[in-house]
Amino acid sequence: MSDIQLPERLEGVEPVRSIRTFASLTYQYTPGRAASRFLKEVERKRLVGQRCPVCKKVYVPPRGSCPTDGVATEEEVELGHTGTIVSFCVVNVPFMANLMEIPYVGALIQLDGSDIPIMHLIQEVPYDEVHMGMRVEAVWVPDGEISHTLESIKYFRPNGEPDAPYDSYKENA
Amino acid sequence: MMGSERVAIVGTGQTKHQATNDGSIAGVVRQAAERALEDAQMSWADIDAVVIGKAPDFFEGVMMPELYLADALGAVGKPMFRVHTAGSVGGSTAIVAQDLVAAGIHERVLTVAFEKQSESEAMWALSVSMPFQPPMHAGAGGYFAPHIRSYIRRTGAPDHIGILVALKDRLNALKNPYAHLHEHEITFDSVKESMMLWDPIRYSETCPSSDGACALVITNEKGGDAAASDGRPPAWVKGTALRSEPTMFAGRDQVNPRGGQECAWDVYKQAGIAHPRDEIDCVEMYVPFSWFEPMWLENLHFAGVGEGWKMVESGATQLDGDLPVNMSGGVLSSNPIGASGMLRFAEAAMQVRGQAGEHQVDGVRTALGHAYGGGSQFFAMWIVGAEKP
Ligand SMILES: [Zn+2]
C-alpha cells in the first residue's frame, strides 16, 4: 500500500481505514402451526407444550415435531408457570446498553411438566444467590401488554420452594 | 469413508491474525492463499478448483462473498465451492476440498477460510430476534457459560482448571508469530484476576475477535509423492469425519455431545486408531473458552468421562506433555471465526510436516485437527500423518 503515490493535497492526511454504515432489516415471520398455537396461548397467559407420542418428552416452545423421533407432536400439555434452574450464567458484559443493569443472570429453566429448558432472565434476587436447582416462577408483563411473544414473561424470580434435587433435572444439565 | 485416491496436504498458509487487518477481505484471503501456494511451490495456474468457507454472510454483511472473491483467489473459469457450517466451517471446508481430491474429481485443490471480525456485526448477526425466543442479550459466552457450569457441577473440577488452560494457550501463542494475542506479561494470577465476564468465564479465558485467513493446498497421491521426493514432506490424510445434531432436543448432552463422540470414533476408525491417547501425538482443538479443553478431552475420548480436568491439571496437554493440545495458541489466542477451524486443521498438518517452528512438538507422526460450531452441534475432524496410509 505504501508504494501508492498520493496527490500532493492528500499527503499527510490520515488515510481512511474503514467506514461504519448502518443497515436496518424488518422481517416477516411465519411461525407455522405449532409455534402459532403456542404464541396464541401465551397471549392468553398460558404456556402450552406438546408431547411426543414416542418418547413422551414434552417440548416447549413446541416445534410441531420431535427432533429425536421425527414424528409429529399433536398432544398439547399445559405447563405450570414455575420451574427449576438447570444451569445459569452471571452476565457482566453490557450487551444491550441501558436495557439491563449488570451483573444479571441468564438461566436455563425447565418448566414444570416439560422436558427441555428455556433460556430466560432471573431477577428479584441478588445474582450471587442464584444456584442450580433453585425453584422459580414467571413474572408476566401487565395484562394489557401481554402479546404473542415470550417477552410477555418479563423474567423469572425465586418462588420460595425448596431446591429441586439434582436428579430431577440433571438430564438437561 | 475414504475415497479411492490418497490425499496429501502439501501447502499451508495463514495471515498474521490481528484485531484489524488493513487489507480488504479479498486482500486477506489472497495473502493466505499465496503463502499456501508458495509453501506448495505451486502457482495459481496449478490449481484445479477452489473451496472457500466462512461464518454467516450476516457477519460482514457481504452476501455470498465467494462470488466477488473469485478474482482474488484465481478461481475465474475454475470450479468454486462455498461451505458454511457455523464455527466449524474452516474444518468442514478443508474436508470438502479433500473429498474432491479423494473422489478423483480434481488433482490439486486450494481451500481457504476467513473472517474479518473488525468489519463484522457478529453479535447482531447471531441475535436476530424471533417471537418465540425470550430476550437474552448475552452473546456466545452467555450461551456456553451454563454448559461449563454444568461440566463443573458434574465433575467437581476446581476453578483453576480454566485458568491453567488459558495460561497454557496464551504462552504457546508467544511461540507462534501468526497468533493474534502475544501477551508477554501473562501469569496465572493475571488470568485469575481478569474480569468475570460470563461467570464462570473470565475475560482472559475468552477468545479474541480477529481478522485473518488460512489456506491449504491439497493434492492427490502423485502430488504428495512429488513433494516428498523434493524434500518437502506432505501431511497425509488418514481420516475425516463430520457430524451434526439439532441445537435442542430433550435430554441433549451439551457438555459431551453425542455428535462429537461419534465423529471422533469415526475418524479414529478410519485412521486405524484404537487408543487415541497413545496413538495420537498432538491435538489442535477448537477451544474458544478455556473450559472447553477438558470438555473436549472427554468428548474426543482422550480422557474418561469426568477425567478431562485431571488431564489438564497433570500438565499432559502442555507443549512438553504427553499429549500437547493447541500448540499454536489455539482459538483462545486467535479467532478469525470462519478460519478458526481450518487453522486447527492446518496446525495438525504443520506438526506432522515438522513445519511448526518454535511450537513444533518433537517427532509428531500423527495429529488430530478438530473444529466445532453452532450450539456445540457441528463437528469436523481430520487425522493427518507423516506416513502414507
Ligand atoms: Zn420423541
XYZ file of C-alpha atoms and ligand atoms in Angstrom:
563
model
C 0.000 0.000 0.000
C 2.881 2.331 0.784
C 4.039 2.478 -2.843
C 0.897 4.335 -3.972
C 1.753 7.918 -4.995
C -0.780 10.285 -3.441
C -1.592 13.658 -4.988
C 0.090 16.487 -3.102
C -3.124 17.736 -1.491
C -3.598 14.323 0.226
C -0.088 13.995 1.570
C -0.011 13.889 5.356
C -3.774 13.294 5.524
C -4.675 10.337 7.712
C -5.880 7.512 5.465
C -9.416 6.155 5.845
C -9.154 2.639 7.281
C -12.842 1.835 7.421
C -16.227 3.488 7.494
C -19.248 2.462 9.519
C -22.588 2.225 7.749
C -25.933 1.305 9.252
C -28.474 -1.174 7.984
C -31.933 -1.949 9.267
C -33.956 -5.010 8.379
C -37.582 -5.858 9.057
C -38.596 -9.483 8.685
C -41.949 -11.100 8.191
C -42.007 -14.167 10.456
C -44.219 -17.165 9.734
C -44.148 -19.355 12.848
C -46.027 -22.335 11.450
C -48.833 -24.271 13.094
C -47.180 -25.471 16.327
C -45.474 -22.212 17.247
C -48.624 -20.263 16.288
C -50.662 -22.348 18.746
C -48.048 -21.722 21.421
C -47.920 -17.971 20.844
C -51.739 -17.698 20.771
C -51.794 -19.374 24.194
C -49.085 -17.032 25.501
C -51.439 -14.210 24.546
C -53.919 -15.825 26.975
C -51.166 -16.085 29.624
C -50.912 -19.855 29.229
C -47.798 -21.934 28.478
C -48.655 -24.943 26.338
C -46.123 -27.532 25.210
C -46.519 -30.620 23.033
C -45.787 -34.231 23.946
C -44.009 -36.662 21.628
C -46.133 -39.820 21.134
C -42.968 -41.979 21.035
C -40.535 -40.752 23.719
C -43.247 -38.909 25.705
C -40.986 -35.866 26.115
C -42.800 -32.518 26.368
C -41.390 -29.755 24.190
C -41.760 -26.043 24.885
C -41.939 -23.983 22.803
C -43.215 -26.762 20.560
C -41.881 -27.041 17.009
C -44.569 -29.473 15.919
C -42.284 -32.493 15.795
C -39.851 -34.384 17.995
C -36.236 -33.930 16.845
C -35.292 -37.325 18.294
C -38.091 -39.430 16.826
C -39.034 -37.423 13.755
C -42.762 -37.669 14.417
C -45.474 -35.022 14.768
C -46.259 -33.885 18.309
C -50.002 -33.329 18.453
C -50.923 -33.746 22.117
C -50.944 -30.424 23.936
C -49.848 -30.185 27.556
C -50.482 -27.122 29.700
C -47.423 -26.277 31.789
C -47.064 -24.526 35.107
C -45.570 -21.078 35.380
C -42.959 -22.457 37.746
C -39.755 -24.306 37.026
C -36.229 -25.228 38.076
C -32.922 -23.552 37.227
C -30.934 -26.213 35.379
C -27.854 -24.045 34.851
C -27.111 -20.339 34.515
C -24.646 -17.607 33.710
C -23.903 -14.362 35.526
C -23.512 -11.762 32.781
C -21.088 -8.893 33.375
C -20.945 -7.683 29.782
C -23.070 -4.686 28.841
C -24.619 -6.129 25.679
C -27.750 -4.144 25.288
C -26.634 -0.806 26.656
C -29.075 0.560 29.258
C -31.593 -2.280 28.882
C -30.147 -4.397 31.687
C -28.238 -3.423 34.777
C -25.170 -5.682 35.124
C -24.494 -8.124 36.567
C -27.646 -10.029 35.691
C -28.418 -13.721 35.453
C -29.462 -15.678 32.353
C -30.665 -19.160 33.194
C -31.786 -22.388 31.583
C -35.155 -23.009 33.224
C -37.006 -26.290 32.953
C -40.697 -25.500 33.316
C -42.657 -27.960 35.443
C -44.151 -30.622 33.197
C -41.676 -30.044 30.341
C -38.546 -31.916 29.320
C -36.436 -29.174 27.763
C -35.171 -25.961 29.350
C -35.829 -22.460 28.026
C -33.412 -19.546 28.420
C -34.712 -16.583 30.459
C -33.718 -13.881 32.932
C -33.670 -14.270 36.715
C -34.491 -11.162 38.755
C -35.615 -10.070 42.242
C -32.709 -11.982 43.818
C -29.048 -10.999 44.314
C -27.070 -12.555 41.443
C -24.729 -14.388 43.806
C -27.621 -16.251 45.449
C -28.794 -17.866 42.209
C -27.927 -21.580 42.044
C -28.671 -24.790 40.164
C -31.867 -26.431 41.370
C -33.403 -23.125 42.521
C -37.190 -23.043 42.096
C -38.533 -20.042 40.177
C -41.803 -18.601 38.847
C -42.664 -16.483 35.827
C -43.387 -12.793 36.253
C -45.586 -11.581 33.404
C -45.840 -8.094 31.988
C -49.083 -6.259 32.957
C -52.174 -7.881 31.410
C -52.704 -5.060 28.920
C -49.207 -5.556 27.497
C -49.330 -9.330 27.006
C -48.964 -10.321 23.378
C -47.891 -13.265 21.239
C -44.215 -13.252 22.266
C -42.196 -14.834 25.057
C -41.223 -11.300 26.020
C -44.646 -11.344 27.685
C -42.753 -13.024 30.516
C -40.602 -10.241 31.966
C -38.357 -12.580 33.934
C -38.405 -15.402 36.484
C -37.925 -14.960 40.237
C -37.429 -17.381 43.147
C -40.778 -18.710 44.395
C -39.516 -19.766 47.829
C -39.897 -23.539 47.341
C -37.049 -25.800 48.484
C -34.445 -26.619 45.822
C -35.243 -29.390 43.366
C -32.988 -32.465 43.758
C -30.176 -32.692 41.156
C -31.543 -35.984 39.829
C -34.802 -34.298 38.835
C -33.139 -32.024 36.267
C -29.702 -33.493 35.571
C -30.796 -34.912 32.207
C -30.812 -31.324 30.942
C -27.791 -30.105 32.925
C -15.275 -43.063 4.292
C -12.036 -42.522 2.391
C -12.185 -42.300 -1.353
C -10.027 -44.289 -3.699
C -7.353 -41.602 -4.052
C -4.861 -40.937 -1.275
C -4.830 -37.269 -0.258
C -1.914 -35.092 0.833
C -1.589 -31.571 2.217
C 1.424 -30.011 0.520
C 0.984 -26.347 1.398
C -0.314 -24.288 4.324
C -0.595 -20.529 4.670
C -2.085 -18.010 7.024
C -2.126 -14.301 7.709
C -0.875 -12.621 10.862
C -4.094 -12.665 12.869
C -4.910 -9.302 14.394
C -7.719 -7.098 15.659
C -7.781 -5.018 12.489
C -6.162 -6.076 9.243
C -5.984 -3.042 6.960
C -6.330 -5.238 3.896
C -9.691 -5.790 2.216
C -11.364 -9.192 2.575
C -10.010 -10.027 -0.889
C -6.530 -8.962 0.158
C -6.630 -11.022 3.342
C -7.749 -14.252 1.658
C -5.282 -13.750 -1.191
C -2.376 -13.333 1.216
C -3.170 -16.636 2.952
C -3.631 -18.364 -0.434
C -0.341 -17.003 -1.827
C 1.503 -18.262 1.233
C -0.027 -21.737 0.857
C 0.891 -21.806 -2.859
C 4.417 -20.665 -2.086
C 4.744 -23.369 0.545
C 3.495 -25.917 -2.013
C 5.801 -24.444 -4.682
C 2.853 -24.005 -6.997
C 1.364 -21.134 -8.934
C -2.273 -20.147 -9.441
C -2.306 -21.994 -12.756
C -1.583 -25.299 -10.993
C -4.872 -25.171 -9.082
C -7.912 -27.035 -10.454
C -10.598 -25.780 -8.066
C -11.149 -23.544 -5.038
C -13.188 -24.377 -1.936
C -13.926 -21.475 0.411
C -15.594 -21.245 3.790
C -16.606 -18.595 6.289
C -19.164 -17.978 9.034
C -22.590 -16.424 8.205
C -22.657 -13.737 5.488
C -24.514 -11.624 8.041
C -21.258 -11.094 9.934
C -19.533 -8.763 7.450
C -22.759 -8.052 5.613
C -21.314 -9.228 2.286
C -23.777 -11.520 0.549
C -22.144 -14.602 -0.999
C -18.613 -13.178 -0.751
C -17.227 -16.156 -2.687
C -18.557 -14.574 -5.866
C -16.530 -11.404 -5.502
C -13.523 -13.297 -4.139
C -13.217 -15.495 -7.239
C -10.815 -12.988 -8.823
C -8.609 -12.676 -5.754
C -8.389 -16.454 -5.434
C -7.534 -17.142 -9.057
C -10.784 -19.023 -9.496
C -12.010 -17.350 -12.683
C -13.002 -20.104 -15.083
C -12.489 -22.776 -12.419
C -14.951 -24.585 -10.181
C -15.512 -22.743 -6.909
C -17.458 -24.100 -3.983
C -18.667 -22.389 -0.797
C -19.089 -24.213 2.507
C -20.922 -22.993 5.602
C -21.244 -24.877 8.890
C -21.052 -22.082 11.526
C -17.872 -22.070 13.648
C -16.772 -25.489 12.437
C -16.750 -24.220 8.844
C -12.970 -23.982 8.491
C -12.739 -27.694 9.248
C -15.608 -28.810 7.049
C -14.295 -26.630 4.200
C -10.962 -28.479 4.290
C -12.847 -31.783 4.326
C -14.916 -30.832 1.275
C -11.684 -29.879 -0.521
C -10.040 -33.181 0.386
C -13.180 -35.059 -0.722
C -12.861 -33.546 -4.210
C -9.334 -34.957 -4.431
C -10.191 -38.284 -2.769
C -13.034 -38.758 -5.245
C -10.661 -38.207 -8.146
C -12.555 -35.144 -9.391
C -9.586 -32.771 -9.064
C -5.844 -33.251 -8.603
C -4.961 -30.002 -6.838
C -7.439 -28.004 -4.773
C -6.869 -24.708 -2.995
C -9.024 -24.266 0.082
C -9.371 -21.009 2.006
C -11.321 -19.842 5.058
C -11.536 -16.371 6.563
C -13.228 -13.846 8.803
C -12.803 -10.114 9.249
C -14.294 -9.545 12.662
C -13.268 -5.872 12.533
C -15.836 -5.449 9.741
C -18.379 -7.704 11.396
C -21.500 -7.236 13.426
C -21.331 -10.787 14.770
C -23.302 -10.114 17.924
C -26.151 -8.649 15.896
C -25.987 -11.366 13.269
C -26.310 -14.065 15.909
C -29.216 -12.489 17.751
C -31.940 -11.807 15.185
C -34.972 -11.988 17.447
C -37.849 -14.408 16.965
C -41.144 -14.064 18.821
C -40.867 -17.476 20.485
C -37.431 -16.744 21.918
C -37.182 -14.822 25.159
C -34.794 -11.857 25.134
C -31.354 -12.960 26.289
C -28.771 -10.369 25.274
C -25.753 -12.309 26.471
C -23.726 -13.290 23.416
C -21.816 -16.513 22.782
C -20.325 -16.543 26.278
C -23.810 -16.309 27.770
C -24.841 -19.315 25.708
C -21.879 -21.526 26.641
C -21.349 -20.473 30.279
C -24.259 -22.604 31.605
C -22.765 -25.661 29.854
C -19.425 -25.003 31.536
C -21.180 -24.633 34.882
C -22.863 -27.996 34.255
C -19.452 -29.557 33.485
C -18.040 -28.218 36.756
C -21.107 -29.481 38.667
C -20.835 -32.945 37.121
C -17.114 -33.424 37.615
C -16.270 -31.347 40.689
C -13.453 -29.708 38.705
C -11.697 -26.947 40.652
C -11.833 -23.321 39.473
C -8.176 -23.139 38.421
C -8.564 -25.625 35.530
C -9.913 -22.954 33.194
C -7.087 -20.636 34.240
C -4.425 -23.283 33.520
C -5.776 -23.812 30.002
C -5.899 -20.089 29.235
C -2.369 -19.584 30.518
C -1.021 -22.545 28.519
C -2.613 -21.455 25.253
C -1.502 -17.832 25.589
C 2.059 -18.939 26.406
C 2.044 -21.266 23.379
C 0.896 -18.295 21.270
C 4.110 -16.468 22.157
C 5.899 -19.093 20.045
C 3.562 -18.560 17.066
C 4.340 -15.422 15.024
C 0.874 -15.570 13.380
C -1.096 -15.585 16.664
C -3.225 -12.518 17.381
C -2.513 -12.273 21.111
C 1.070 -12.086 22.283
C 0.672 -11.452 25.995
C 4.247 -11.469 27.275
C 3.202 -10.402 30.776
C 0.523 -13.059 31.292
C 0.596 -15.040 34.560
C -1.704 -17.415 36.420
C -2.708 -14.521 38.662
C -3.384 -12.112 35.815
C -5.820 -14.628 34.279
C -7.386 -15.280 37.678
C -7.827 -11.575 38.388
C -9.251 -10.729 34.958
C -12.898 -9.718 34.934
C -15.566 -12.387 35.285
C -17.432 -11.695 32.037
C -19.915 -14.525 31.922
C -19.456 -16.270 35.270
C -17.782 -18.868 35.268
C -15.903 -17.476 32.197
C -13.269 -14.802 32.818
C -12.100 -12.232 30.290
C -8.712 -13.978 29.897
C -10.455 -17.325 29.375
C -12.229 -15.980 26.276
C -11.091 -15.868 22.641
C -10.314 -12.521 20.980
C -12.051 -11.117 17.876
C -9.632 -11.415 14.983
C -9.180 -10.697 11.295
C -7.446 -13.464 9.438
C -7.432 -16.227 6.854
C -5.978 -19.679 6.409
C -5.348 -21.672 3.226
C -4.284 -25.191 2.305
C -3.126 -26.793 -0.943
C -4.443 -30.342 -1.139
C -3.300 -32.849 -3.773
C -3.653 -36.475 -4.749
C -1.057 -39.219 -4.177
C 1.001 -38.155 -7.185
C 1.268 -34.616 -5.802
C 2.100 -35.897 -2.327
C 4.823 -38.180 -3.670
C 6.286 -35.378 -5.781
C 6.520 -33.095 -2.747
C 8.072 -35.869 -0.649
C 10.728 -36.673 -3.249
C 11.539 -32.956 -3.419
C 12.318 -32.976 0.326
C 9.025 -31.317 1.293
C 7.211 -33.996 3.309
C 3.426 -33.775 2.940
C 0.817 -34.497 5.600
C -1.242 -37.493 4.502
C -4.956 -37.526 5.311
C -5.725 -40.667 7.314
C -9.349 -39.958 8.096
C -12.018 -37.234 8.007
C -15.403 -37.074 9.707
C -18.331 -34.687 10.038
C -21.332 -34.893 12.362
C -24.168 -32.599 13.344
C -27.068 -32.699 15.778
C -30.033 -30.405 16.490
C -29.473 -27.375 18.742
C -32.195 -28.565 21.070
C -33.776 -31.833 21.983
C -34.917 -33.188 25.330
C -32.058 -34.744 27.248
C -29.414 -33.390 24.853
C -25.964 -33.611 26.433
C -24.481 -30.216 25.639
C -21.393 -30.855 27.765
C -20.434 -34.068 25.975
C -22.450 -34.014 22.730
C -23.127 -37.348 21.077
C -22.310 -35.876 17.646
C -18.771 -35.118 18.788
C -18.280 -38.521 20.405
C -19.391 -40.382 17.287
C -17.441 -38.102 14.958
C -14.268 -38.863 16.932
C -14.739 -42.653 16.881
C -15.440 -42.464 13.141
C -12.248 -40.555 12.333
C -10.156 -42.785 14.630
C -11.526 -45.926 12.997
C -10.615 -44.644 9.530
C -7.082 -43.899 10.751
C -6.797 -47.312 12.433
C -6.602 -45.772 15.897
C -7.942 -47.794 18.820
C -6.344 -45.887 21.722
C -6.320 -42.179 20.833
C -4.340 -41.073 23.900
C -1.466 -43.433 22.994
C -1.606 -43.269 19.221
C -2.079 -39.545 18.587
C 0.962 -37.333 19.184
C -0.702 -33.915 19.454
C -4.106 -32.290 19.079
C -5.231 -28.919 17.829
C -8.818 -28.489 19.019
C -11.400 -25.695 18.904
C -11.366 -24.120 22.374
C -12.970 -20.634 22.338
C -13.468 -20.650 26.117
C -10.771 -22.307 28.236
C -13.080 -24.851 29.891
C -13.765 -26.459 26.532
C -10.339 -28.137 26.656
C -11.239 -30.567 29.461
C -14.738 -30.976 27.986
C -13.376 -31.891 24.536
C -10.663 -34.150 26.007
C -13.566 -36.269 27.238
C -15.704 -35.841 24.122
C -12.762 -36.916 21.928
C -12.017 -39.959 24.158
C -8.585 -38.805 25.351
C -9.866 -38.888 28.939
C -12.652 -40.809 30.633
C -15.907 -39.019 31.418
C -15.261 -36.649 34.329
C -11.471 -37.043 33.991
C -10.620 -34.366 31.419
C -9.831 -31.707 34.010
C -7.370 -34.040 35.740
C -5.506 -34.437 32.482
C -5.241 -30.636 32.226
C -4.122 -30.344 35.832
C -1.426 -33.017 35.346
C 0.223 -30.926 32.631
C -0.329 -33.634 29.999
C -1.647 -31.068 27.489
C 1.280 -28.651 27.841
C 3.669 -28.262 24.913
C 6.067 -30.668 26.668
C 3.330 -33.006 27.963
C 2.490 -36.434 26.595
C -0.462 -35.085 24.566
C 0.175 -31.443 23.671
C -3.061 -29.552 22.937
C -3.278 -26.301 20.967
C 0.392 -25.847 20.253
C -0.386 -22.783 18.105
C -2.073 -20.963 20.980
C -5.444 -22.089 19.676
C -8.700 -20.178 19.265
C -8.012 -18.585 22.665
C -5.160 -16.651 21.026
C -6.583 -16.013 17.515
C -10.204 -16.173 16.409
C -10.981 -15.199 12.831
C -14.167 -17.291 13.203
C -14.553 -18.738 9.703
C -10.821 -19.532 9.527
C -10.535 -20.866 13.079
C -11.455 -24.441 12.183
C -9.064 -24.534 9.213
C -6.272 -23.134 11.396
C -6.724 -26.188 13.655
C -6.520 -28.491 10.629
C -3.520 -26.581 9.260
C -1.653 -26.776 12.573
C -2.157 -30.565 12.630
C -0.664 -30.731 9.106
C 2.222 -28.390 10.003
C 3.068 -30.560 13.017
C 3.329 -33.798 11.026
C 5.340 -31.967 8.358
C 7.738 -30.639 11.015
C 6.937 -27.080 9.945
C 5.589 -25.569 13.151
C 8.732 -23.666 14.087
C 9.019 -22.765 17.743
C 5.750 -24.528 18.630
C 6.796 -27.744 16.896
C 6.387 -30.876 19.012
C 9.271 -33.310 18.514
C 8.650 -36.413 16.433
C 4.967 -35.942 15.553
C 3.778 -38.769 13.285
C 0.001 -38.480 13.822
C -2.068 -35.389 14.696
C -5.759 -34.572 15.150
C -7.361 -31.350 13.911
C -10.792 -30.596 15.431
C -13.448 -27.932 14.949
C -16.938 -27.384 16.337
C -19.626 -24.823 15.754
C -23.161 -23.594 16.409
C -24.505 -24.591 19.813
C -21.868 -27.363 20.156
C -23.682 -29.174 17.350
C -21.459 -29.203 14.223
C -18.250 -31.229 14.318
C -15.408 -31.615 11.827
C -12.218 -33.625 12.393
C -9.289 -34.961 10.494
C -6.327 -37.135 11.310
C -3.148 -36.462 9.368
C 0.044 -38.459 9.448
C 3.618 -38.420 8.258
C 3.294 -41.885 6.699
C 1.257 -42.572 3.606
C -1.879 -44.502 4.674
Zn -39.766 -38.191 20.776
